[in-house]
Amino acid sequence: MPEETDLRFKPISYKDDFVIVPDRWKVDFMVSMGELSVFFRELKENAKLMGTRCPKCGSFYFWPRSWCHDCYEDCQWVEVSQKGSVTMFSRVDISLSDLQKEVPFYQGGVHLDGVRYPIVALIKNVTMDTLHKGMRVRAEFLPLQERTGRIRDFYFVPDV
Amino acid sequence: MERVAVVGVGNTSFKARHIDKTFPRLAYEACKMAMEDAGAGKEDIESVVYSIYNDFFEHCAMPDHHIHYLLGFARKPGSRVTTGGATGGYSVRAAFAEVASGLHDVVMVVGVEKVADLANVIEMVKSITFAADPFFEYQLGASPAGSYGAAIRWHMENYGTTEEDMARVVVKNKGNARLNPDAQSPIELTVSDVLKSPMVIYPLKILDHCLNSEGAAAIILASEKAAKRFRKDPVWITGIGASTESGRQAERDYSDASLFPAVRNSALSAYRMAGISDPSEAIHVAEVYDSFSGVEICLYEELGFCSWGEGTAFLKDGMADIGGKIPVNPSGGLIGCEHAIGATGIYQVVEVVRHIRGEAGDRQVSGAMRGIAQSMGGARGAYSVCIVLEG
Ligand SMILES: [Zn+2]
């Protein structure tokens, strides 16, 4: 049965001489995380951040990569430090995302200790005055019952 | 490699909403104008490259082949390129390759976008953020402005660029748009008007943002041999460079001076191909990707118009004004004229060709013999294409 709000079944409307047809694309997914599964399982079940290391050149990847793009070798899972430094950052005052409605929020690059690249992450308990390049931060995790196994299960706070 | 010329250009006007036209109709109008400009008939076009960014904007997963038969090109080759904001640039590159290789003599490129069929701005931004890293980053609530905001803040911290400096870009580009009858946002503004508009993502306020536009642009490319068939003097593509960086923007935080390495690399290869050693002297007009005001200041540096950290001085000294040393975005750019994403990189070429031909009306850059068109896309300019055009 069509839902009340489903635009696909609403009648057309008019704007001046022209017709507007309401429509909606609704597409559900069940995404297989395949070779990346370890990362999501450890995040949800154990509040651990898992990266990968190349056995040939030693590059340590987080976000994890299942192969090293320099050596074309398969990487191995290794737990990553939960501490790191801020690289770039900005403050969002008007959110255009339905995933993050509370404003303002802060996002930036965080370079975890020992890994090759920074990641983009949410940073909490900061202001534009306290945030700075090189600021030490640590990961904080939602409690087990609130974690859904997604990236928003953790964020960074100042490491004081 | 065959020499490649632009022999015809066309575009619709750009608006927030073309309520009276579907996306195939917008594409048709730009194509028809480009064919008339070239003195070409439908039978002259051997192949078409469609520059369409986002399936959601067109409300169709394969919009290109629905335009193709409506244009009467069924059974001829037609393909689509989509690389974020650089869709236009990369489409021109694909068509360039078809001609330069000798595969075809005459190829049309058409870019079109119908963004406002999405129900509202939240749905529009959502459709763009589906381009983020699908495994890790897409649920972070990042947005296009977010991917640029941090880089611009870095430029402020390192070079002393201010919000007021960025506002000058907006005043310039919306002012240039007043000279362009096709522009969406021809507005006379002051720096303080820009500074007073609401903050979206620090340091970017609403007026620092590019437009969301509907519209289309088309160009016709021809080999040297075929170019003789057409009406106007050819404008040659003498350099075309492209670069695609990591789609994860934070991985680029530790680059050297370049905040937009794909832009830098695309420009260097285009200049090398065109035999340009000093772009600050060789280039007479530039249409660049001012997705946000502060980005344009960074681009002066990335494109070699001035040294690292000198972008703000370049702007304040009037070098980027019409009448300056290298007028930048005389059309009004993405802030003043249009950002119908798939059309943007094509329209940049249309604009530069008009300046080289002396057909740019009130905004004509005098003595423009050589210009560039630069577009970029993906998280903080992961893709970039730079095109050198010469009369
Ligand atoms: Zn390796």
PDB file of N, CA and C in Angstrom, chain A residues 7 15-16 18 20 23-25 31-33 36 39-40 63-65 85-100 105 107 109-111 117-122 128 133 150-152, chain B residues 17 19-20 55-56 59-61 119 121-123 125-126 133-143 146-147 149-151 153-154 157 198-202 206 246 248-254 259 380:
ATOM      1  N   LEU A   7       5.722  10.555  -2.234  1.00  0.00           N
ATOM      2  CA  LEU A   7       5.549  11.530  -3.312  1.00  0.00           C
ATOM      3  C   LEU A   7       5.190  10.870  -4.638  1.00  0.00           C
ATOM      4  N   LYS A  15       2.769  25.242 -11.499  1.00  0.00           N
ATOM      5  CA  LYS A  15       3.478  26.489 -11.218  1.00  0.00           C
ATOM      6  C   LYS A  15       3.410  27.293 -12.514  1.00  0.00           C
ATOM      7  N   ASP A  16       2.686  28.405 -12.462  1.00  0.00           N
ATOM      8  CA  ASP A  16       2.388  29.169 -13.675  1.00  0.00           C
ATOM      9  C   ASP A  16       1.777  28.213 -14.711  1.00  0.00           C
ATOM     10  N   PHE A  18       3.205  25.599 -15.920  1.00  0.00           N
ATOM     11  CA  PHE A  18       3.979  24.364 -16.008  1.00  0.00           C
ATOM     12  C   PHE A  18       3.612  23.366 -14.917  1.00  0.00           C
ATOM     13  N   ILE A  20       4.382  20.266 -12.275  1.00  0.00           N
ATOM     14  CA  ILE A  20       5.392  19.675 -11.399  1.00  0.00           C
ATOM     15  C   ILE A  20       4.900  18.280 -11.009  1.00  0.00           C
ATOM     16  N   ASP A  23       7.977  13.208  -7.021  1.00  0.00           N
ATOM     17  CA  ASP A  23       8.513  11.854  -7.148  1.00  0.00           C
ATOM     18  C   ASP A  23       9.491  11.591  -6.010  1.00  0.00           C
ATOM     19  N   ARG A  24       9.844  10.365  -5.832  1.00  0.00           N
ATOM     20  CA  ARG A  24      10.796   9.987  -4.785  1.00  0.00           C
ATOM     21  C   ARG A  24      11.566   8.772  -5.261  1.00  0.00           C
ATOM     22  N   TRP A  25      12.899   8.790  -5.000  1.00  0.00           N
ATOM     23  CA  TRP A  25      13.705   7.588  -5.160  1.00  0.00           C
ATOM     24  C   TRP A  25      13.948   7.043  -3.767  1.00  0.00           C
ATOM     25  N   VAL A  31      24.844  -3.438   2.695  1.00  0.00           N
ATOM     26  CA  VAL A  31      26.177  -3.341   2.091  1.00  0.00           C
ATOM     27  C   VAL A  31      27.135  -4.352   2.721  1.00  0.00           C
ATOM     28  N   SER A  32      27.759  -5.190   1.934  1.00  0.00           N
ATOM     29  CA  SER A  32      28.724  -6.165   2.455  1.00  0.00           C
ATOM     30  C   SER A  32      30.072  -5.485   2.630  1.00  0.00           C
ATOM     31  N   MET A  33      30.624  -5.540   3.839  1.00  0.00           N
ATOM     32  CA  MET A  33      31.895  -4.886   4.096  1.00  0.00           C
ATOM     33  C   MET A  33      33.087  -5.792   3.811  1.00  0.00           C
ATOM     34  N   LEU A  36      36.821  -5.596   4.748  1.00  0.00           N
ATOM     35  CA  LEU A  36      36.941  -4.541   5.754  1.00  0.00           C
ATOM     36  C   LEU A  36      36.163  -4.883   7.023  1.00  0.00           C
ATOM     37  N   PHE A  39      37.243  -4.197  10.801  1.00  0.00           N
ATOM     38  CA  PHE A  39      37.192  -2.827  11.311  1.00  0.00           C
ATOM     39  C   PHE A  39      35.857  -2.546  11.992  1.00  0.00           C
ATOM     40  N   PHE A  40      34.762  -2.891  11.306  1.00  0.00           N
ATOM     41  CA  PHE A  40      33.437  -2.552  11.815  1.00  0.00           C
ATOM     42  C   PHE A  40      33.060  -3.422  13.013  1.00  0.00           C
ATOM     43  N   TRP A  63      42.176   5.186   7.663  1.00  0.00           N
ATOM     44  CA  TRP A  63      41.309   4.047   7.472  1.00  0.00           C
ATOM     45  C   TRP A  63      42.091   2.845   6.915  1.00  0.00           C
ATOM     46  N   PRO A  64      41.672   1.634   7.353  1.00  0.00           N
ATOM     47  CA  PRO A  64      42.399   0.458   6.893  1.00  0.00           C
ATOM     48  C   PRO A  64      42.276   0.232   5.383  1.00  0.00           C
ATOM     49  N   ARG A  65      43.370  -0.222   4.774  1.00  0.00           N
ATOM     50  CA  ARG A  65      43.337  -0.632   3.362  1.00  0.00           C
ATOM     51  C   ARG A  65      43.709  -2.108   3.327  1.00  0.00           C
ATOM     52  N   SER A  85      46.910  13.872  16.449  1.00  0.00           N
ATOM     53  CA  SER A  85      46.998  15.326  16.383  1.00  0.00           C
ATOM     54  C   SER A  85      46.059  15.864  15.302  1.00  0.00           C
ATOM     55  N   VAL A  86      45.540  17.052  15.569  1.00  0.00           N
ATOM     56  CA  VAL A  86      44.657  17.717  14.601  1.00  0.00           C
ATOM     57  C   VAL A  86      45.502  18.299  13.472  1.00  0.00           C
ATOM     58  N   THR A  87      45.033  18.140  12.230  1.00  0.00           N
ATOM     59  CA  THR A  87      45.728  18.766  11.098  1.00  0.00           C
ATOM     60  C   THR A  87      44.942  20.010  10.675  1.00  0.00           C
ATOM     61  N   MET A  88      43.884  19.857   9.900  1.00  0.00           N
ATOM     62  CA  MET A  88      43.040  20.992   9.517  1.00  0.00           C
ATOM     63  C   MET A  88      41.711  20.891  10.254  1.00  0.00           C
ATOM     64  N   PHE A  89      40.963  21.994  10.268  1.00  0.00           N
ATOM     65  CA  PHE A  89      39.664  21.950  10.943  1.00  0.00           C
ATOM     66  C   PHE A  89      38.784  23.105  10.489  1.00  0.00           C
ATOM     67  N   SER A  90      37.470  22.946  10.687  1.00  0.00           N
ATOM     68  CA  SER A  90      36.540  24.061  10.510  1.00  0.00           C
ATOM     69  C   SER A  90      35.304  23.802  11.351  1.00  0.00           C
ATOM     70  N   ARG A  91      34.488  24.856  11.481  1.00  0.00           N
ATOM     71  CA  ARG A  91      33.275  24.771  12.295  1.00  0.00           C
ATOM     72  C   ARG A  91      32.065  24.858  11.368  1.00  0.00           C
ATOM     73  N   VAL A  92      31.103  23.969  11.563  1.00  0.00           N
ATOM     74  CA  VAL A  92      29.890  23.980  10.746  1.00  0.00           C
ATOM     75  C   VAL A  92      28.775  24.659  11.539  1.00  0.00           C
ATOM     76  N   ASP A  93      28.256  25.771  11.015  1.00  0.00           N
ATOM     77  CA  ASP A  93      27.209  26.538  11.699  1.00  0.00           C
ATOM     78  C   ASP A  93      25.818  26.237  11.157  1.00  0.00           C
ATOM     79  N   ILE A  94      25.744  25.921   9.860  1.00  0.00           N
ATOM     80  CA  ILE A  94      24.465  25.534   9.267  1.00  0.00           C
ATOM     81  C   ILE A  94      24.691  24.154   8.650  1.00  0.00           C
ATOM     82  N   SER A  95      24.055  23.141   9.232  1.00  0.00           N
ATOM     83  CA  SER A  95      24.261  21.789   8.719  1.00  0.00           C
ATOM     84  C   SER A  95      23.304  21.522   7.577  1.00  0.00           C
ATOM     85  N   LEU A  96      23.845  21.017   6.492  1.00  0.00           N
ATOM     86  CA  LEU A  96      22.998  20.638   5.367  1.00  0.00           C
ATOM     87  C   LEU A  96      22.911  19.120   5.293  1.00  0.00           C
ATOM     88  N   SER A  97      23.272  18.457   6.399  1.00  0.00           N
ATOM     89  CA  SER A  97      23.254  17.002   6.403  1.00  0.00           C
ATOM     90  C   SER A  97      22.175  16.497   7.339  1.00  0.00           C
ATOM     91  N   ASP A  98      21.402  15.513   6.879  1.00  0.00           N
ATOM     92  CA  ASP A  98      20.399  14.941   7.771  1.00  0.00           C
ATOM     93  C   ASP A  98      21.021  13.917   8.724  1.00  0.00           C
ATOM     94  N   LEU A  99      22.327  13.683   8.601  1.00  0.00           N
ATOM     95  CA  LEU A  99      23.016  12.775   9.521  1.00  0.00           C
ATOM     96  C   LEU A  99      23.554  13.520  10.738  1.00  0.00           C
ATOM     97  N   GLN A 100      23.733  14.816  10.611  1.00  0.00           N
ATOM     98  CA  GLN A 100      24.357  15.607  11.685  1.00  0.00           C
ATOM     99  C   GLN A 100      23.592  16.917  11.776  1.00  0.00           C
ATOM    100  N   PHE A 105      28.986  22.162  14.884  1.00  0.00           N
ATOM    101  CA  PHE A 105      29.881  21.039  15.168  1.00  0.00           C
ATOM    102  C   PHE A 105      31.209  21.280  14.468  1.00  0.00           C
ATOM    103  N   GLN A 107      34.640  19.714  12.561  1.00  0.00           N
ATOM    104  CA  GLN A 107      35.213  18.561  11.868  1.00  0.00           C
ATOM    105  C   GLN A 107      36.593  18.943  11.367  1.00  0.00           C
ATOM    106  N   GLY A 109      40.821  17.225  10.159  1.00  0.00           N
ATOM    107  CA  GLY A 109      41.722  16.110   9.942  1.00  0.00           C
ATOM    108  C   GLY A 109      42.337  15.700  11.283  1.00  0.00           C
ATOM    109  N   VAL A 110      42.402  14.399  11.535  1.00  0.00           N
ATOM    110  CA  VAL A 110      43.086  13.889  12.729  1.00  0.00           C
ATOM    111  C   VAL A 110      44.111  12.864  12.268  1.00  0.00           C
ATOM    112  N   HIS A 111      45.358  13.087  12.670  1.00  0.00           N
ATOM    113  CA  HIS A 111      46.431  12.165  12.292  1.00  0.00           C
ATOM    114  C   HIS A 111      46.759  11.298  13.499  1.00  0.00           C
ATOM    115  N   TYR A 117      48.371   8.312   7.053  1.00  0.00           N
ATOM    116  CA  TYR A 117      47.541   9.449   6.619  1.00  0.00           C
ATOM    117  C   TYR A 117      46.598   9.904   7.729  1.00  0.00           C
ATOM    118  N   PRO A 118      46.284  11.204   7.765  1.00  0.00           N
ATOM    119  CA  PRO A 118      45.183  11.661   8.621  1.00  0.00           C
ATOM    120  C   PRO A 118      43.837  11.196   8.072  1.00  0.00           C
ATOM    121  N   ILE A 119      42.799  11.259   8.922  1.00  0.00           N
ATOM    122  CA  ILE A 119      41.428  10.984   8.495  1.00  0.00           C
ATOM    123  C   ILE A 119      40.576  12.225   8.767  1.00  0.00           C
ATOM    124  N   VAL A 120      39.392  12.266   8.175  1.00  0.00           N
ATOM    125  CA  VAL A 120      38.417  13.298   8.538  1.00  0.00           C
ATOM    126  C   VAL A 120      37.573  12.757   9.677  1.00  0.00           C
ATOM    127  N   ALA A 121      37.333  13.600  10.698  1.00  0.00           N
ATOM    128  CA  ALA A 121      36.589  13.112  11.850  1.00  0.00           C
ATOM    129  C   ALA A 121      35.847  14.258  12.524  1.00  0.00           C
ATOM    130  N   LEU A 122      34.891  13.881  13.390  1.00  0.00           N
ATOM    131  CA  LEU A 122      34.217  14.869  14.234  1.00  0.00           C
ATOM    132  C   LEU A 122      35.089  15.118  15.463  1.00  0.00           C
ATOM    133  N   MET A 128      36.595  27.320  18.150  1.00  0.00           N
ATOM    134  CA  MET A 128      37.582  27.806  17.183  1.00  0.00           C
ATOM    135  C   MET A 128      38.779  28.398  17.924  1.00  0.00           C
ATOM    136  N   LYS A 133      46.263  23.633  14.958  1.00  0.00           N
ATOM    137  CA  LYS A 133      47.031  22.599  14.274  1.00  0.00           C
ATOM    138  C   LYS A 133      47.998  21.953  15.275  1.00  0.00           C
ATOM    139  N   ARG A 150      29.004   1.866  13.115  1.00  0.00           N
ATOM    140  CA  ARG A 150      29.292   2.834  12.056  1.00  0.00           C
ATOM    141  C   ARG A 150      30.299   3.851  12.548  1.00  0.00           C
ATOM    142  N   ILE A 151      30.761   4.657  11.602  1.00  0.00           N
ATOM    143  CA  ILE A 151      31.843   5.589  11.861  1.00  0.00           C
ATOM    144  C   ILE A 151      31.483   6.609  12.943  1.00  0.00           C
ATOM    145  N   ARG A 152      30.174   6.875  13.087  1.00  0.00           N
ATOM    146  CA  ARG A 152      29.750   7.857  14.074  1.00  0.00           C
ATOM    147  C   ARG A 152      29.721   7.277  15.491  1.00  0.00           C
TER     148      ARG A 152
ATOM    149  N   ARG B  17      16.134  28.114 -11.511  1.00  0.00           N
ATOM    150  CA  ARG B  17      15.094  27.173 -11.926  1.00  0.00           C
ATOM    151  C   ARG B  17      14.659  27.515 -13.341  1.00  0.00           C
ATOM    152  N   ILE B  19      11.885  26.452 -14.937  1.00  0.00           N
ATOM    153  CA  ILE B  19      10.634  25.711 -14.726  1.00  0.00           C
ATOM    154  C   ILE B  19      10.007  25.295 -16.052  1.00  0.00           C
ATOM    155  N   ASP B  20      10.360  26.025 -17.120  1.00  0.00           N
ATOM    156  CA  ASP B  20       9.715  25.815 -18.423  1.00  0.00           C
ATOM    157  C   ASP B  20      10.482  24.855 -19.320  1.00  0.00           C
ATOM    158  N   ASP B  55      23.348  11.845 -11.145  1.00  0.00           N
ATOM    159  CA  ASP B  55      22.099  11.192 -11.547  1.00  0.00           C
ATOM    160  C   ASP B  55      20.880  11.763 -10.823  1.00  0.00           C
ATOM    161  N   PHE B  56      21.096  12.171  -9.573  1.00  0.00           N
ATOM    162  CA  PHE B  56      19.963  12.678  -8.789  1.00  0.00           C
ATOM    163  C   PHE B  56      19.445  13.999  -9.354  1.00  0.00           C
ATOM    164  N   HIS B  59      17.366  13.184 -12.101  1.00  0.00           N
ATOM    165  CA  HIS B  59      16.273  12.288 -11.777  1.00  0.00           C
ATOM    166  C   HIS B  59      16.277  11.114 -12.760  1.00  0.00           C
ATOM    167  N   CYS B  60      17.501  10.660 -13.103  1.00  0.00           N
ATOM    168  CA  CYS B  60      17.661   9.596 -14.095  1.00  0.00           C
ATOM    169  C   CYS B  60      19.079   9.055 -13.980  1.00  0.00           C
ATOM    170  N   ALA B  61      19.213   7.736 -13.926  1.00  0.00           N
ATOM    171  CA  ALA B  61      20.538   7.159 -13.735  1.00  0.00           C
ATOM    172  C   ALA B  61      21.395   7.184 -15.000  1.00  0.00           C
ATOM    173  N   ALA B 119      13.924  18.068  -4.339  1.00  0.00           N
ATOM    174  CA  ALA B 119      12.826  18.753  -3.654  1.00  0.00           C
ATOM    175  C   ALA B 119      13.279  19.953  -2.826  1.00  0.00           C
ATOM    176  N   VAL B 121      17.115  21.934  -0.701  1.00  0.00           N
ATOM    177  CA  VAL B 121      18.575  22.001  -0.649  1.00  0.00           C
ATOM    178  C   VAL B 121      19.177  20.847   0.158  1.00  0.00           C
ATOM    179  N   ILE B 122      18.446  20.344   1.146  1.00  0.00           N
ATOM    180  CA  ILE B 122      18.943  19.200   1.931  1.00  0.00           C
ATOM    181  C   ILE B 122      19.081  17.969   1.029  1.00  0.00           C
ATOM    182  N   GLU B 123      18.065  17.732   0.197  1.00  0.00           N
ATOM    183  CA  GLU B 123      18.128  16.603  -0.727  1.00  0.00           C
ATOM    184  C   GLU B 123      19.266  16.795  -1.730  1.00  0.00           C
ATOM    185  N   VAL B 125      22.133  18.531  -1.286  1.00  0.00           N
ATOM    186  CA  VAL B 125      23.428  18.282  -0.648  1.00  0.00           C
ATOM    187  C   VAL B 125      23.598  16.790  -0.363  1.00  0.00           C
ATOM    188  N   LYS B 126      22.511  16.127   0.044  1.00  0.00           N
ATOM    189  CA  LYS B 126      22.576  14.685   0.299  1.00  0.00           C
ATOM    190  C   LYS B 126      23.069  13.958  -0.958  1.00  0.00           C
ATOM    191  N   ASP B 133      33.693   8.929   0.490  1.00  0.00           N
ATOM    192  CA  ASP B 133      34.157   7.557   0.736  1.00  0.00           C
ATOM    193  C   ASP B 133      33.000   6.738   1.317  1.00  0.00           C
ATOM    194  N   PRO B 134      32.543   5.693   0.600  1.00  0.00           N
ATOM    195  CA  PRO B 134      31.315   5.011   1.002  1.00  0.00           C
ATOM    196  C   PRO B 134      31.495   4.081   2.201  1.00  0.00           C
ATOM    197  N   PHE B 135      32.725   3.719   2.526  1.00  0.00           N
ATOM    198  CA  PHE B 135      32.971   2.786   3.619  1.00  0.00           C
ATOM    199  C   PHE B 135      33.139   3.498   4.950  1.00  0.00           C
ATOM    200  N   PHE B 136      33.867   4.614   4.942  1.00  0.00           N
ATOM    201  CA  PHE B 136      34.219   5.251   6.210  1.00  0.00           C
ATOM    202  C   PHE B 136      33.651   6.652   6.400  1.00  0.00           C
ATOM    203  N   GLU B 137      33.734   7.505   5.382  1.00  0.00           N
ATOM    204  CA  GLU B 137      33.550   8.928   5.666  1.00  0.00           C
ATOM    205  C   GLU B 137      32.154   9.484   5.401  1.00  0.00           C
ATOM    206  N   TYR B 138      31.318   8.718   4.665  1.00  0.00           N
ATOM    207  CA  TYR B 138      30.117   9.386   4.185  1.00  0.00           C
ATOM    208  C   TYR B 138      29.120   9.716   5.307  1.00  0.00           C
ATOM    209  N   GLN B 139      29.191   8.988   6.423  1.00  0.00           N
ATOM    210  CA  GLN B 139      28.233   9.258   7.501  1.00  0.00           C
ATOM    211  C   GLN B 139      28.672  10.375   8.448  1.00  0.00           C
ATOM    212  N   LEU B 140      29.742  11.071   8.120  1.00  0.00           N
ATOM    213  CA  LEU B 140      30.241  12.101   9.048  1.00  0.00           C
ATOM    214  C   LEU B 140      29.479  13.419   8.953  1.00  0.00           C
ATOM    215  N   GLY B 141      28.584  13.543   8.002  1.00  0.00           N
ATOM    216  CA  GLY B 141      27.843  14.798   7.879  1.00  0.00           C
ATOM    217  C   GLY B 141      28.678  15.883   7.244  1.00  0.00           C
ATOM    218  N   ALA B 142      29.677  15.489   6.481  1.00  0.00           N
ATOM    219  CA  ALA B 142      30.483  16.474   5.769  1.00  0.00           C
ATOM    220  C   ALA B 142      29.645  17.033   4.617  1.00  0.00           C
ATOM    221  N   SER B 143      30.065  18.168   4.099  1.00  0.00           N
ATOM    222  CA  SER B 143      29.353  18.767   2.978  1.00  0.00           C
ATOM    223  C   SER B 143      30.385  19.352   2.036  1.00  0.00           C
ATOM    224  N   GLY B 146      32.260  22.019   3.600  1.00  0.00           N
ATOM    225  CA  GLY B 146      33.153  21.525   4.646  1.00  0.00           C
ATOM    226  C   GLY B 146      34.483  21.086   4.090  1.00  0.00           C
ATOM    227  N   SER B 147      34.448  20.511   2.886  1.00  0.00           N
ATOM    228  CA  SER B 147      35.695  20.000   2.328  1.00  0.00           C
ATOM    229  C   SER B 147      36.616  21.142   1.916  1.00  0.00           C
ATOM    230  N   GLY B 149      36.265  24.418   3.444  1.00  0.00           N
ATOM    231  CA  GLY B 149      36.394  25.357   4.567  1.00  0.00           C
ATOM    232  C   GLY B 149      37.712  25.209   5.307  1.00  0.00           C
ATOM    233  N   ALA B 150      38.098  23.962   5.593  1.00  0.00           N
ATOM    234  CA  ALA B 150      39.318  23.732   6.368  1.00  0.00           C
ATOM    235  C   ALA B 150      40.548  24.194   5.592  1.00  0.00           C
ATOM    236  N   ALA B 151      40.539  23.993   4.268  1.00  0.00           N
ATOM    237  CA  ALA B 151      41.690  24.404   3.458  1.00  0.00           C
ATOM    238  C   ALA B 151      41.812  25.926   3.426  1.00  0.00           C
ATOM    239  N   ARG B 153      40.699  27.982   5.702  1.00  0.00           N
ATOM    240  CA  ARG B 153      41.159  28.424   7.025  1.00  0.00           C
ATOM    241  C   ARG B 153      42.672  28.262   7.146  1.00  0.00           C
ATOM    242  N   TRP B 154      43.210  27.205   6.565  1.00  0.00           N
ATOM    243  CA  TRP B 154      44.667  26.984   6.558  1.00  0.00           C
ATOM    244  C   TRP B 154      45.356  28.146   5.828  1.00  0.00           C
ATOM    245  N   GLU B 157      45.434  31.154   8.062  1.00  0.00           N
ATOM    246  CA  GLU B 157      46.408  31.031   9.149  1.00  0.00           C
ATOM    247  C   GLU B 157      47.838  31.217   8.638  1.00  0.00           C
ATOM    248  N   PRO B 198      24.899  35.159   6.604  1.00  0.00           N
ATOM    249  CA  PRO B 198      25.068  34.143   7.657  1.00  0.00           C
ATOM    250  C   PRO B 198      26.223  33.168   7.397  1.00  0.00           C
ATOM    251  N   MET B 199      26.923  32.826   8.456  1.00  0.00           N
ATOM    252  CA  MET B 199      28.025  31.870   8.393  1.00  0.00           C
ATOM    253  C   MET B 199      27.449  30.474   8.159  1.00  0.00           C
ATOM    254  N   VAL B 200      28.033  29.723   7.221  1.00  0.00           N
ATOM    255  CA  VAL B 200      27.608  28.335   7.001  1.00  0.00           C
ATOM    256  C   VAL B 200      28.662  27.398   7.583  1.00  0.00           C
ATOM    257  N   ILE B 201      29.860  27.470   7.031  1.00  0.00           N
ATOM    258  CA  ILE B 201      30.982  26.702   7.570  1.00  0.00           C
ATOM    259  C   ILE B 201      32.159  27.660   7.632  1.00  0.00           C
ATOM    260  N   TYR B 202      32.663  27.902   8.816  1.00  0.00           N
ATOM    261  CA  TYR B 202      33.706  28.890   8.977  1.00  0.00           C
ATOM    262  C   TYR B 202      34.876  28.589   8.029  1.00  0.00           C
ATOM    263  N   ILE B 206      27.120  32.544   3.465  1.00  0.00           N
ATOM    264  CA  ILE B 206      26.239  32.172   2.344  1.00  0.00           C
ATOM    265  C   ILE B 206      26.702  32.829   1.042  1.00  0.00           C
ATOM    266  N   SER B 246      43.658  11.806  -4.226  1.00  0.00           N
ATOM    267  CA  SER B 246      42.918  10.957  -3.291  1.00  0.00           C
ATOM    268  C   SER B 246      41.531  11.534  -3.042  1.00  0.00           C
ATOM    269  N   ARG B 248      39.965  11.008  -0.455  1.00  0.00           N
ATOM    270  CA  ARG B 248      39.887  11.310   0.988  1.00  0.00           C
ATOM    271  C   ARG B 248      40.719  12.551   1.242  1.00  0.00           C
ATOM    272  N   GLN B 249      40.014  13.656   1.505  1.00  0.00           N
ATOM    273  CA  GLN B 249      40.708  14.937   1.524  1.00  0.00           C
ATOM    274  C   GLN B 249      41.763  15.034   2.625  1.00  0.00           C
ATOM    275  N   ALA B 250      41.556  14.387   3.774  1.00  0.00           N
ATOM    276  CA  ALA B 250      42.517  14.544   4.867  1.00  0.00           C
ATOM    277  C   ALA B 250      43.880  13.955   4.504  1.00  0.00           C
ATOM    278  N   GLU B 251      43.879  13.009   3.566  1.00  0.00           N
ATOM    279  CA  GLU B 251      45.151  12.399   3.167  1.00  0.00           C
ATOM    280  C   GLU B 251      46.063  13.394   2.463  1.00  0.00           C
ATOM    281  N   ARG B 252      45.483  14.529   2.081  1.00  0.00           N
ATOM    282  CA  ARG B 252      46.292  15.514   1.362  1.00  0.00           C
ATOM    283  C   ARG B 252      46.756  16.646   2.275  1.00  0.00           C
ATOM    284  N   ASP B 253      46.455  16.551   3.580  1.00  0.00           N
ATOM    285  CA  ASP B 253      46.778  17.658   4.477  1.00  0.00           C
ATOM    286  C   ASP B 253      48.259  17.963   4.563  1.00  0.00           C
ATOM    287  N   TYR B 254      49.099  16.976   4.312  1.00  0.00           N
ATOM    288  CA  TYR B 254      50.531  17.191   4.483  1.00  0.00           C
ATOM    289  C   TYR B 254      51.252  17.389   3.162  1.00  0.00           C
ATOM    290  N   LEU B 259      47.529  23.428  -1.671  1.00  0.00           N
ATOM    291  CA  LEU B 259      46.338  22.937  -0.983  1.00  0.00           C
ATOM    292  C   LEU B 259      45.460  22.130  -1.935  1.00  0.00           C
ATOM    293  N   ARG B 380      37.284  18.601  -1.856  1.00  0.00           N
ATOM    294  CA  ARG B 380      38.311  19.633  -2.004  1.00  0.00           C
ATOM    295  C   ARG B 380      39.167  19.468  -3.269  1.00  0.00           C
TER     296      ARG B 380
END
